[in-house]
Tab-separated table of C-alpha atoms and ligand atoms in Angstrom:
chain	number	residue	atom	x	y	z
A	101	UNK	CA	-0.019	0.225	-0.091
A	102	UNK	CA	1.097	3.314	-0.066
A	103	UNK	CA	3.203	4.418	-3.022
A	104	UNK	CA	5.174	0.711	-2.037
A	105	UNK	CA	7.004	1.977	-5.751
A	106	UNK	CA	10.357	3.626	-6.452
A	107	UNK	CA	9.061	6.729	-5.993
A	108	UNK	CA	8.075	5.961	-2.250
A	109	UNK	CA	11.013	4.517	-2.143
A	110	UNK	CA	13.242	7.637	-2.982
A	111	UNK	CA	11.467	9.898	-1.193
A	112	UNK	CA	12.039	7.771	1.950
A	113	UNK	CA	15.973	8.023	1.471
A	114	UNK	CA	15.764	11.556	0.604
A	115	UNK	CA	14.138	12.353	3.746
A	116	UNK	CA	16.080	10.161	6.197
A	117	UNK	CA	19.459	12.194	4.028
A	118	UNK	CA	17.359	15.848	4.748
A	119	UNK	CA	16.798	14.762	8.445
A	120	UNK	CA	20.557	13.715	8.900
A	121	UNK	CA	21.265	17.365	7.678
A	122	UNK	CA	19.524	19.122	10.282
A	123	UNK	CA	21.554	17.577	13.082
A	124	UNK	CA	22.359	20.225	15.727
A	125	UNK	CA	26.060	18.902	17.427
A	126	UNK	CA	27.035	20.416	20.785
A	127	UNK	CA	30.578	19.470	20.450
A	128	UNK	CA	30.746	16.389	18.972
A	129	UNK	CA	27.590	15.374	20.657
A	130	UNK	CA	24.193	15.266	18.770
A	131	UNK	CA	21.534	17.569	20.997
A	132	UNK	CA	18.790	18.198	18.402
A	133	UNK	CA	17.703	19.307	14.939
A	134	UNK	CA	17.105	22.977	13.671
A	135	UNK	CA	13.719	23.825	12.531
A	136	UNK	CA	14.419	24.692	8.649
A	137	UNK	CA	17.124	24.955	6.830
A	138	UNK	CA	15.672	27.252	4.110
A	139	UNK	CA	18.355	28.937	2.349
A	140	UNK	CA	16.412	31.672	0.688
A	141	UNK	CA	14.842	33.333	3.619
A	142	UNK	CA	16.253	34.834	6.644
A	143	UNK	CA	16.642	32.406	9.072
A	144	UNK	CA	15.349	34.385	12.343
A	145	UNK	CA	14.744	31.518	14.877
A	146	UNK	CA	14.264	28.664	12.533
A	147	UNK	CA	18.138	27.685	12.918
A	148	UNK	CA	17.230	27.025	16.369
A	149	UNK	CA	16.005	23.520	17.965
A	150	UNK	CA	12.287	23.858	18.870
A	151	UNK	CA	11.203	21.512	21.784
A	152	UNK	CA	7.982	20.890	19.931
A	153	UNK	CA	9.755	20.455	16.402
A	154	UNK	CA	12.286	17.706	17.694
A	155	UNK	CA	9.231	15.596	18.745
A	156	UNK	CA	8.985	13.716	15.536
A	157	UNK	CA	12.805	13.640	14.723
A	158	UNK	CA	13.164	12.192	18.574
A	159	UNK	CA	10.486	9.552	18.039
A	160	UNK	CA	12.390	8.643	14.895
A	161	UNK	CA	15.720	8.500	16.107
A	162	UNK	CA	14.149	6.104	19.129
A	163	UNK	CA	12.929	3.612	16.543
A	164	UNK	CA	15.910	3.617	14.274
A	165	UNK	CA	18.648	3.039	17.542
A	166	UNK	CA	19.858	6.214	18.006
A	167	UNK	CA	18.173	6.797	21.193
A	168	UNK	CA	21.733	8.709	21.938
A	169	UNK	CA	20.611	12.108	20.601
A	170	UNK	CA	17.414	11.952	22.347
A	171	UNK	CA	19.053	11.088	25.591
A	172	UNK	CA	21.611	14.356	24.682
A	173	UNK	CA	18.695	16.730	24.077
A	174	UNK	CA	16.491	15.536	27.188
A	175	UNK	CA	19.931	16.256	29.331
A	176	UNK	CA	20.840	19.689	27.661
A	177	UNK	CA	16.784	20.769	27.946
A	178	UNK	CA	16.696	19.830	31.531
A	179	UNK	CA	20.017	21.756	32.069
A	180	UNK	CA	18.617	24.495	30.615
A	181	UNK	CA	15.141	24.315	32.978
A	182	UNK	CA	16.693	25.706	35.981
A	183	UNK	CA	18.285	28.694	34.254
A	184	UNK	CA	17.816	32.404	35.297
A	185	UNK	CA	15.117	33.069	33.178
A	186	UNK	CA	14.799	36.979	33.921
A	187	UNK	CA	15.559	39.495	30.956
A	188	UNK	CA	13.950	42.829	29.961
A	189	UNK	CA	11.248	42.375	32.503
A	190	UNK	CA	10.400	38.931	31.533
A	191	UNK	CA	10.383	36.422	33.935
A	192	UNK	CA	9.301	32.849	34.031
A	193	UNK	CA	8.489	29.784	36.630
A	194	UNK	CA	11.616	27.248	37.814
A	195	UNK	CA	9.806	24.651	35.889
A	196	UNK	CA	9.845	26.000	32.819
A	197	UNK	CA	11.122	24.443	29.407
A	198	UNK	CA	12.939	26.626	26.796
A	199	UNK	CA	10.529	26.980	23.299
A	200	UNK	CA	14.053	26.708	21.662
A	201	UNK	CA	17.764	26.935	21.733
A	202	UNK	CA	20.619	27.029	19.899
A	203	UNK	CA	24.341	26.003	19.854
A	204	UNK	CA	26.658	29.595	20.184
A	205	UNK	CA	30.273	29.955	20.175
A	206	UNK	CA	31.945	32.343	21.888
A	207	UNK	CA	35.764	32.952	22.548
A	208	UNK	CA	36.386	29.489	20.832
A	209	UNK	CA	34.023	27.797	23.421
A	210	UNK	CA	30.436	26.593	22.975
A	211	UNK	CA	27.741	27.459	24.995
A	212	UNK	CA	23.881	26.746	24.515
A	213	UNK	CA	21.737	30.007	24.381
A	214	UNK	CA	17.962	29.017	25.036
A	215	UNK	CA	14.659	31.045	24.469
A	216	UNK	CA	12.017	30.687	26.900
A	217	UNK	CA	10.117	32.965	25.050
A	218	UNK	CA	11.398	36.393	26.041
A	219	UNK	CA	13.010	36.653	22.467
A	220	UNK	CA	9.889	35.151	20.674
A	221	UNK	CA	7.645	36.834	18.208
A	222	UNK	CA	4.813	38.375	21.191
A	223	UNK	CA	6.882	37.245	23.700
A	224	UNK	CA	4.739	34.082	24.105
A	225	UNK	CA	5.438	31.310	27.054
A	226	UNK	CA	5.747	27.814	25.342
A	227	UNK	CA	3.838	25.643	27.777
A	228	UNK	CA	3.602	22.788	25.721
A	229	UNK	CA	7.517	22.603	26.055
A	230	UNK	CA	7.643	21.356	29.185
A	231	UNK	CA	4.831	18.654	28.724
A	232	UNK	CA	6.348	17.558	25.538
A	233	UNK	CA	9.623	16.969	27.440
A	234	UNK	CA	7.943	14.668	29.972
A	235	UNK	CA	6.066	12.760	27.287
A	236	UNK	CA	9.610	12.569	25.266
A	237	UNK	CA	11.318	11.205	28.163
A	238	UNK	CA	8.446	8.518	28.423
A	239	UNK	CA	9.346	7.515	25.202
A	240	UNK	CA	13.051	7.601	25.828
A	241	UNK	CA	12.385	4.750	28.650
A	242	UNK	CA	10.059	2.862	26.699
A	243	UNK	CA	12.753	2.709	23.846
A	244	UNK	CA	15.482	1.870	25.890
A	245	UNK	CA	14.465	0.410	29.010
A	246	UNK	CA	16.499	3.101	30.760
A	247	UNK	CA	14.661	3.786	33.643
A	248	UNK	CA	17.785	4.891	35.513
A	249	UNK	CA	18.013	8.080	33.448
A	250	UNK	CA	14.719	8.947	34.668
A	251	UNK	CA	15.257	8.013	38.461
A	252	UNK	CA	18.707	10.269	38.426
A	253	UNK	CA	18.099	12.895	41.230
A	254	UNK	CA	18.408	15.834	38.603
A	255	UNK	CA	15.427	14.017	36.226
A	256	UNK	CA	13.381	13.903	39.137
A	257	UNK	CA	13.847	16.861	40.068
A	258	UNK	CA	12.871	18.325	37.009
A	259	UNK	CA	10.082	16.301	36.929
A	260	UNK	CA	8.765	17.743	40.127
A	261	UNK	CA	9.529	21.348	39.080
A	262	UNK	CA	7.217	20.789	36.315
A	263	UNK	CA	4.376	19.300	38.349
A	264	UNK	CA	4.777	21.945	40.444
A	265	UNK	CA	4.476	24.580	37.590
A	266	UNK	CA	1.040	22.931	36.262
A	267	UNK	CA	-0.518	21.772	39.297
A	268	UNK	CA	0.400	24.753	41.534
A	269	UNK	CA	-2.845	26.828	42.690
A	270	UNK	CA	-4.400	29.431	40.637
A	271	UNK	CA	-7.103	31.719	40.755
A	272	UNK	CA	-9.160	29.168	38.368
A	273	UNK	CA	-11.204	26.001	39.303
A	274	UNK	CA	-11.426	24.247	36.380
A	275	UNK	CA	-9.103	20.728	36.362
A	276	UNK	CA	-7.928	21.908	33.031
A	277	UNK	CA	-4.822	24.477	32.377
A	278	UNK	CA	-5.240	28.130	31.983
A	279	UNK	CA	-2.866	29.472	29.588
A	280	UNK	CA	-2.359	33.007	27.782
A	281	UNK	CA	-2.458	33.252	24.007
A	282	UNK	CA	0.224	31.451	21.801
A	283	UNK	CA	1.399	28.845	24.470
A	284	UNK	CA	1.476	25.671	22.059
A	285	UNK	CA	2.044	25.197	18.812
A	286	UNK	CA	-0.101	28.161	17.763
A	287	UNK	CA	2.651	30.574	19.068
A	288	UNK	CA	0.250	33.904	18.038
A	289	UNK	CA	-2.203	35.425	18.786
A	290	UNK	CA	-5.264	33.503	17.482
A	291	UNK	CA	-8.121	33.861	20.425
A	292	UNK	CA	-6.605	30.355	21.886
A	293	UNK	CA	-6.173	31.777	25.540
A	294	UNK	CA	-7.934	30.150	28.054
A	295	UNK	CA	-8.196	26.651	28.542
A	296	UNK	CA	-7.337	25.410	24.559
A	297	UNK	CA	-7.918	22.169	23.893
A	298	UNK	CA	-4.114	21.299	22.665
A	299	UNK	CA	-2.734	22.130	26.013
A	300	UNK	CA	-5.206	19.997	27.518
A	301	UNK	CA	-4.268	16.607	25.461
A	302	UNK	CA	-0.798	17.221	26.001
A	303	UNK	CA	-0.920	18.389	29.991
A	304	UNK	CA	-3.146	14.718	30.155
A	305	UNK	CA	-0.422	12.737	28.485
A	306	UNK	CA	2.621	14.592	30.692
A	307	UNK	CA	0.768	13.581	33.900
A	308	UNK	CA	0.157	10.101	32.877
A	309	UNK	CA	3.914	9.768	31.482
A	310	UNK	CA	5.050	11.660	35.034
A	311	UNK	CA	3.153	9.113	37.199
A	312	UNK	CA	5.554	5.894	35.173
A	313	UNK	CA	8.517	7.693	35.561
A	314	UNK	CA	8.273	9.296	39.242
A	315	UNK	CA	10.089	6.667	41.323
A	316	UNK	CA	8.477	5.493	44.342
A	317	UNK	CA	8.734	6.665	47.889
A	318	UNK	CA	7.562	9.378	49.968
A	319	UNK	CA	7.498	12.252	47.750
A	320	UNK	CA	7.194	10.046	44.363
A	321	UNK	CA	3.928	8.606	46.382
A	322	UNK	CA	2.356	12.140	47.100
A	323	UNK	CA	2.988	13.216	43.571
A	324	UNK	CA	1.421	10.106	42.536
A	325	UNK	CA	-1.592	10.574	44.479
A	326	UNK	CA	-2.018	14.096	43.793
A	327	UNK	CA	-1.665	13.276	39.692
A	328	UNK	CA	-4.284	10.516	39.797
A	329	UNK	CA	-6.904	12.986	41.382
A	330	UNK	CA	-5.973	15.278	38.800
A	331	UNK	CA	-6.007	13.021	36.002
A	332	UNK	CA	-9.768	11.777	36.657
A	333	UNK	CA	-11.157	14.981	37.280
A	334	UNK	CA	-9.424	16.309	33.912
A	335	UNK	CA	-10.647	13.620	32.118
A	336	UNK	CA	-14.073	13.776	33.353
A	337	UNK	CA	-14.342	17.619	32.593
A	338	UNK	CA	-12.919	17.086	28.740
A	339	UNK	CA	-14.979	14.215	27.801
A	340	UNK	CA	-17.995	15.698	29.515
A	341	UNK	CA	-17.993	19.447	28.637
A	342	UNK	CA	-15.862	19.788	25.526
A	343	UNK	CA	-17.585	17.077	23.404
A	344	UNK	CA	-19.315	17.804	20.757
A	345	UNK	CA	-21.447	15.801	18.232
A	346	UNK	CA	-25.308	16.499	16.692
A	347	UNK	CA	-26.765	15.249	19.799
A	348	UNK	CA	-25.208	17.530	21.706
A	349	UNK	CA	-25.584	20.580	19.440
A	350	UNK	CA	-29.014	19.744	19.822
A	351	UNK	CA	-28.584	20.372	23.634
A	352	UNK	CA	-26.359	23.740	23.557
A	353	UNK	CA	-28.926	24.933	20.761
A	354	UNK	CA	-31.896	24.641	23.341
A	355	UNK	CA	-29.770	25.976	26.195
A	356	UNK	CA	-31.452	28.403	28.559
A	357	UNK	CA	-28.837	30.828	30.030
A	358	UNK	CA	-28.539	32.478	33.413
A	359	UNK	CA	-28.688	29.024	35.309
A	360	UNK	CA	-27.505	29.370	38.943
A	361	UNK	CA	-26.474	26.723	41.188
A	362	UNK	CA	-25.460	23.325	41.375
A	363	UNK	CA	-28.522	21.482	38.993
A	364	UNK	CA	-27.412	24.178	36.400
A	365	UNK	CA	-27.377	22.342	33.162
A	366	UNK	CA	-25.594	24.531	30.906
A	367	UNK	CA	-22.594	25.247	33.398
A	368	UNK	CA	-21.106	27.474	31.445
A	369	UNK	CA	-23.686	29.712	30.292
A	370	UNK	CA	-23.145	29.066	26.812
A	371	UNK	CA	-25.665	31.170	24.577
A	372	UNK	CA	-26.986	29.248	21.554
A	373	UNK	CA	-26.409	32.101	19.478
A	374	UNK	CA	-23.179	31.913	20.049
A	375	UNK	CA	-22.832	28.352	17.945
A	376	UNK	CA	-21.424	29.519	14.463
A	377	UNK	CA	-23.946	28.988	11.508
A	378	UNK	CA	-21.063	26.976	9.690
A	379	UNK	CA	-21.295	24.247	12.288
A	380	UNK	CA	-25.207	23.558	12.099
A	381	UNK	CA	-24.328	22.329	8.527
A	382	UNK	CA	-21.003	21.267	8.949
A	383	UNK	CA	-21.201	18.618	11.714
A	384	UNK	CA	-22.250	15.378	10.948
A	385	UNK	CA	-24.866	12.474	11.234
A	386	UNK	CA	-22.409	10.411	12.768
A	387	UNK	CA	-19.069	11.388	14.510
A	388	UNK	CA	-17.984	14.368	16.636
A	389	UNK	CA	-15.063	15.861	18.306
A	390	UNK	CA	-13.851	17.962	21.020
A	391	UNK	CA	-14.228	22.028	21.347
A	392	UNK	CA	-11.128	23.924	21.171
A	393	UNK	CA	-11.517	26.047	24.415
A	394	UNK	CA	-14.048	26.120	26.682
A	395	UNK	CA	-14.621	29.067	29.135
A	396	UNK	CA	-17.275	31.403	30.937
A	397	UNK	CA	-19.695	32.153	28.267
A	398	UNK	CA	-17.247	30.840	25.783
A	399	UNK	CA	-17.125	27.498	23.781
A	400	UNK	CA	-14.686	27.872	20.415
A	401	UNK	CA	-16.623	25.717	18.365
A	402	UNK	CA	-13.468	25.306	15.740
A	403	UNK	CA	-11.790	21.871	15.492
A	404	UNK	CA	-8.188	21.906	16.289
A	405	UNK	CA	-6.756	18.830	14.652
A	406	UNK	CA	-3.542	18.638	17.047
A	407	UNK	CA	-5.891	18.192	20.139
A	408	UNK	CA	-8.379	16.260	19.019
A	409	UNK	CA	-5.551	13.863	17.347
A	410	UNK	CA	-3.673	13.742	20.804
A	411	UNK	CA	-6.822	13.466	22.703
A	412	UNK	CA	-7.140	9.905	20.880
A	413	UNK	CA	-3.038	8.746	21.073
A	414	UNK	CA	-3.229	9.429	24.928
A	415	UNK	CA	-6.644	8.483	25.543
A	416	UNK	CA	-8.164	11.452	27.286
A	417	UNK	CA	-11.182	11.024	24.998
A	418	UNK	CA	-13.331	7.673	25.886
A	419	UNK	CA	-12.697	4.601	23.189
A	420	UNK	CA	-16.023	5.616	21.515
A	421	UNK	CA	-14.683	9.144	21.226
A	422	UNK	CA	-11.557	8.378	19.585
A	423	UNK	CA	-13.966	6.452	16.793
A	424	UNK	CA	-16.393	9.320	16.287
A	425	UNK	CA	-13.086	11.702	15.888
A	426	UNK	CA	-12.054	9.823	13.084
A	427	UNK	CA	-15.536	9.144	11.602
A	428	UNK	CA	-15.789	13.122	11.394
A	429	UNK	CA	-12.087	13.438	10.037
A	430	UNK	CA	-13.666	10.756	7.170
A	431	UNK	CA	-16.151	12.502	6.079
A	432	UNK	CA	-14.786	15.951	6.389
A	433	UNK	CA	-11.837	14.767	4.458
A	434	UNK	CA	-12.039	17.408	1.823
A	435	UNK	CA	-12.025	20.351	4.538
A	436	UNK	CA	-9.723	18.571	7.157
A	437	UNK	CA	-7.101	16.923	4.879
A	438	UNK	CA	-7.945	18.297	1.224
A	439	UNK	CA	-4.624	18.224	-0.614
A	440	UNK	CA	-2.152	17.984	1.999
A	441	UNK	CA	-2.694	16.261	5.303
A	442	UNK	CA	-3.598	18.168	7.844
A	443	UNK	CA	-5.629	21.604	8.430
A	444	UNK	CA	-4.563	23.112	11.785
A	445	UNK	CA	-7.827	24.228	12.562
A	446	UNK	CA	-11.621	24.160	10.717
A	447	UNK	CA	-12.650	26.704	9.692
A	448	UNK	CA	-10.526	29.778	9.188
A	449	UNK	CA	-11.565	33.302	11.252
A	450	UNK	CA	-12.576	35.860	8.726
A	451	UNK	CA	-13.612	39.490	8.559
A	452	UNK	CA	-14.307	41.810	11.766
A	453	UNK	CA	-13.220	38.475	13.600
A	454	UNK	CA	-10.731	37.797	12.001
A	455	UNK	CA	-9.328	41.469	12.914
A	456	UNK	CA	-10.411	40.830	16.681
A	457	UNK	CA	-9.013	37.623	17.379
A	458	UNK	CA	-5.514	37.986	15.474
A	459	UNK	CA	-4.913	41.402	16.167
A	460	UNK	CA	-5.030	42.297	12.495
A	461	UNK	CA	-2.055	39.441	11.871
A	462	UNK	CA	-1.246	39.644	8.055
A	463	UNK	CA	0.520	36.273	8.503
A	464	UNK	CA	-2.861	34.594	9.791
A	465	UNK	CA	-4.870	35.871	7.112
A	466	UNK	CA	-7.716	33.094	6.550
A	467	UNK	CA	-6.830	29.872	5.476
A	468	UNK	CA	-3.313	30.369	5.907
A	469	UNK	CA	-0.676	29.646	8.578
A	470	UNK	CA	-2.215	29.150	12.044
A	471	UNK	CA	-5.527	30.278	10.906
A	472	UNK	CA	-6.967	27.279	8.777
A	473	UNK	CA	-3.527	26.524	6.946
A	474	UNK	CA	-2.692	22.770	6.420
A	475	UNK	CA	0.561	21.514	8.509
A	476	UNK	CA	2.159	18.431	6.581
A	477	UNK	CA	3.889	17.529	10.272
A	478	UNK	CA	0.023	16.776	11.238
A	479	UNK	CA	0.079	13.909	9.090
A	480	UNK	CA	2.304	11.666	11.767
A	481	UNK	CA	-0.503	12.859	14.612
A	482	UNK	CA	-3.144	11.631	12.111
A	483	UNK	CA	-1.530	8.521	11.220
A	484	UNK	CA	-1.175	7.583	14.984
A	485	UNK	CA	-4.956	8.370	15.779
A	486	UNK	CA	-5.907	6.245	12.867
A	487	UNK	CA	-3.548	3.222	13.815
A	488	UNK	CA	-4.891	3.410	17.455
A	489	UNK	CA	-8.505	3.079	16.641
A	490	UNK	CA	-7.696	0.615	14.190
A	491	UNK	CA	-8.593	2.493	10.745
A	492	UNK	CA	-5.350	1.951	9.058
A	493	UNK	CA	-6.721	2.862	5.718
A	494	UNK	CA	-7.169	6.651	6.404
A	495	UNK	CA	-3.793	6.454	7.554
A	496	UNK	CA	-2.266	4.731	4.053
A	497	UNK	CA	-4.606	7.009	2.299
A	498	UNK	CA	-3.291	10.469	4.015
A	499	UNK	CA	0.339	9.165	3.107
A	500	UNK	CA	-0.588	8.646	0.205
A	501	UNK	CA	-1.679	12.028	-0.490
A	502	UNK	CA	1.393	13.659	1.163
A	503	UNK	CA	3.772	11.668	-0.923
A	504	UNK	CA	2.295	13.602	-4.024
A	505	UNK	CA	3.308	16.828	-3.116
A	506	UNK	CA	6.182	17.107	-0.099
A	507	UNK	CA	9.685	16.696	-1.883
A	508	UNK	CA	8.267	18.482	-5.376
A	509	UNK	CA	7.188	21.550	-3.332
A	510	UNK	CA	10.674	20.877	-1.167
A	511	UNK	CA	9.256	20.062	1.849
A	512	UNK	CA	7.073	23.070	3.139
A	513	UNK	CA	6.319	24.005	6.453
A	514	UNK	CA	2.496	24.986	5.433
A	515	UNK	CA	0.193	24.903	3.007
A	516	UNK	CA	-2.548	27.721	2.410
A	517	UNK	CA	-6.065	27.993	0.878
A	518	UNK	CA	-9.326	26.643	1.658
A	519	UNK	CA	-8.200	22.624	0.834
A	520	UNK	CA	-4.026	23.332	1.135
A	521	UNK	CA	-3.045	23.568	-2.499
A	522	UNK	CA	-0.738	26.442	-2.553
A	523	UNK	CA	2.706	26.600	-0.679
A	524	UNK	CA	2.266	28.922	1.876
A	525	UNK	CA	2.881	32.505	1.343
A	526	UNK	CA	5.533	32.818	4.347
A	527	UNK	CA	6.044	29.102	4.481
A	528	UNK	CA	9.851	27.848	4.634
A	529	UNK	CA	10.993	25.297	2.920
A	530	UNK	CA	13.577	22.246	4.243
A	531	UNK	CA	11.386	22.472	7.355
A	532	UNK	CA	12.780	19.308	9.527
A	533	UNK	CA	9.275	18.628	11.418
A	534	UNK	CA	7.711	17.979	8.067
A	535	UNK	CA	10.294	15.626	6.493
A	536	UNK	CA	10.222	13.857	10.316
A	537	UNK	CA	6.723	13.620	10.360
A	538	UNK	CA	6.243	12.101	6.996
A	539	UNK	CA	8.874	9.591	8.226
A	540	UNK	CA	7.547	8.748	11.295
A	541	UNK	CA	4.098	7.979	9.784
A	542	UNK	CA	5.671	5.414	7.610
A	543	UNK	CA	7.230	3.983	10.465
A	544	UNK	CA	4.474	3.943	12.478
A	545	UNK	CA	2.051	2.318	9.448
A	546	UNK	CA	4.797	-0.086	8.674
A	547	UNK	CA	4.915	-1.334	12.806
A	548	UNK	CA	2.476	-0.749	14.605
A	549	UNK	CA	4.632	-1.733	17.831
A	550	UNK	CA	6.016	1.719	17.537
A	551	UNK	CA	2.753	3.032	18.903
A	552	UNK	CA	3.753	2.379	22.442
A	553	UNK	CA	6.289	4.927	22.389
A	554	UNK	CA	3.732	7.565	22.169
A	555	UNK	CA	0.210	5.607	22.853
A	556	UNK	CA	-1.363	5.536	26.206
A	557	UNK	CA	-4.182	3.159	27.073
A	558	UNK	CA	-7.521	4.033	28.877
A	559	UNK	CA	-6.655	5.053	32.441
A	560	UNK	CA	-7.570	1.878	35.131
A	561	UNK	CA	-7.191	4.335	37.818
A	562	UNK	CA	-9.922	6.304	36.345
A	563	UNK	CA	-12.659	4.359	36.045
A	564	UNK	CA	-13.936	4.123	39.545
A	565	UNK	CA	-14.017	7.744	39.927
A	566	UNK	CA	-15.966	8.172	36.566
A	567	UNK	CA	-18.481	5.659	37.716
A	568	UNK	CA	-18.693	8.083	41.273
A	569	UNK	CA	-19.411	10.779	39.292
A	570	UNK	CA	-22.052	9.948	36.315
A	571	UNK	CA	-24.035	8.531	39.788
A	572	UNK	CA	-23.680	11.381	41.356
A	573	UNK	CA	-24.994	13.490	38.106
A	574	UNK	CA	-27.657	10.947	37.995
A	575	UNK	CA	-28.604	10.963	41.648
B	71	GLC	C1	6.195	28.691	14.032
B	71	GLC	C2	5.228	27.498	14.521
B	71	GLC	C3	5.489	26.863	15.998
B	71	GLC	C4	7.367	26.346	15.408
B	71	GLC	C5	8.301	27.159	14.943
B	71	GLC	C6	9.452	26.541	14.694
B	71	GLC	O1	6.916	29.584	14.904
B	71	GLC	O2	3.762	28.707	14.605
B	71	GLC	O3	4.702	25.887	16.194
B	71	GLC	O4	7.409	25.644	16.725
B	71	GLC	O5	7.359	27.618	14.113
B	71	GLC	O6	8.906	25.758	13.553
């Protein structure tokens, strides 16, 4: 299946070469991969290793027996975590992991310079970095069996710092994580502040990873208890309140507002008039998805791909919901996959909404970049979700579509247009996670056993609590 032909074979060979060329060395140790190697556009920070971008490369290195690179990456980024992050009045909590880093030479000596968001466009805080780091550490342990690395005191300290940052008491009662705009892959203003799905799915996966990585003992056991408690309420909250399908849409459509007290049905005071018109047409008879965000009188009805796909991969969504999300993708294939898997979010925001949500961002005009562009890196998460739900035919189909264009278009960062037919206006070429995403998708299809690096089963610890919660609701 797939391209199985010489062309597919050549593509894979070429992609591996490109990935090899993207590796960054610190001394003679490989420590990461650059974001892009486009010689025609000014590098800005694309010559750095981004934590989120490195994930697809890292999983590939683990699969292909080059765990050393991932080990080096984990050690170096951990060392950055405790750096002083104060600059120009921007400050960050101790557990924060950098968005990106680069190796610099000074006076014949090399050192690693990190960006925690204090240099980034818009000065955005990369909340996802520490979550991906934890997920990657667990993948490394799964691939190598080297739990000793995770059990080292510095690693245990790093894990606890991340947990402290994420689990700290705050002015918010939801179990979800409250973040500012631009805290994850969408690292610009796009109306994704609050409790965006992508962060919640990564948070859930990171907590599950932490539970496996904490060293048993007094401190570890206390954290495991706290994690278990948070995992179950987070899981309940997302499944119960983020879920959207035709039935739920009908309920929301007939919601009453201004309900006070414990028995309120419309707990978040969502007004039916806020249901966008496109959705009443777009929602299929069969299938559904998790909403992009939820807050007081706010439900972001846009479909965000990475959040939904990660929710499948880490079992944040229930088994039935996982199937429904894949059903929806299959039925809205042209909108969500089109000519390049896959759209970062659907639909684009336009007109006045674009002005207000993006702050008139010319890079995020409708159907471009973060605002409804198609990002080939998402291919691997789509394939992983298809693999997890047993819908492998969709995985192959997506790979076949990507193979038609990627090499010819020189591995772009993203595509523009309603169905992703144009190479993105300001897109980099030779974008590493595009290359790695393609290779990883192929590996996950060829050998489903690799799924264990990234996937989580339904949480057994949670079943009991879910039972109690739903009894409480019915009673
Ligand atoms: C852009 C993307 C971000 C990515 C970075 C490097 O800023 O929005 O998600 O990490 O480029 O590729």
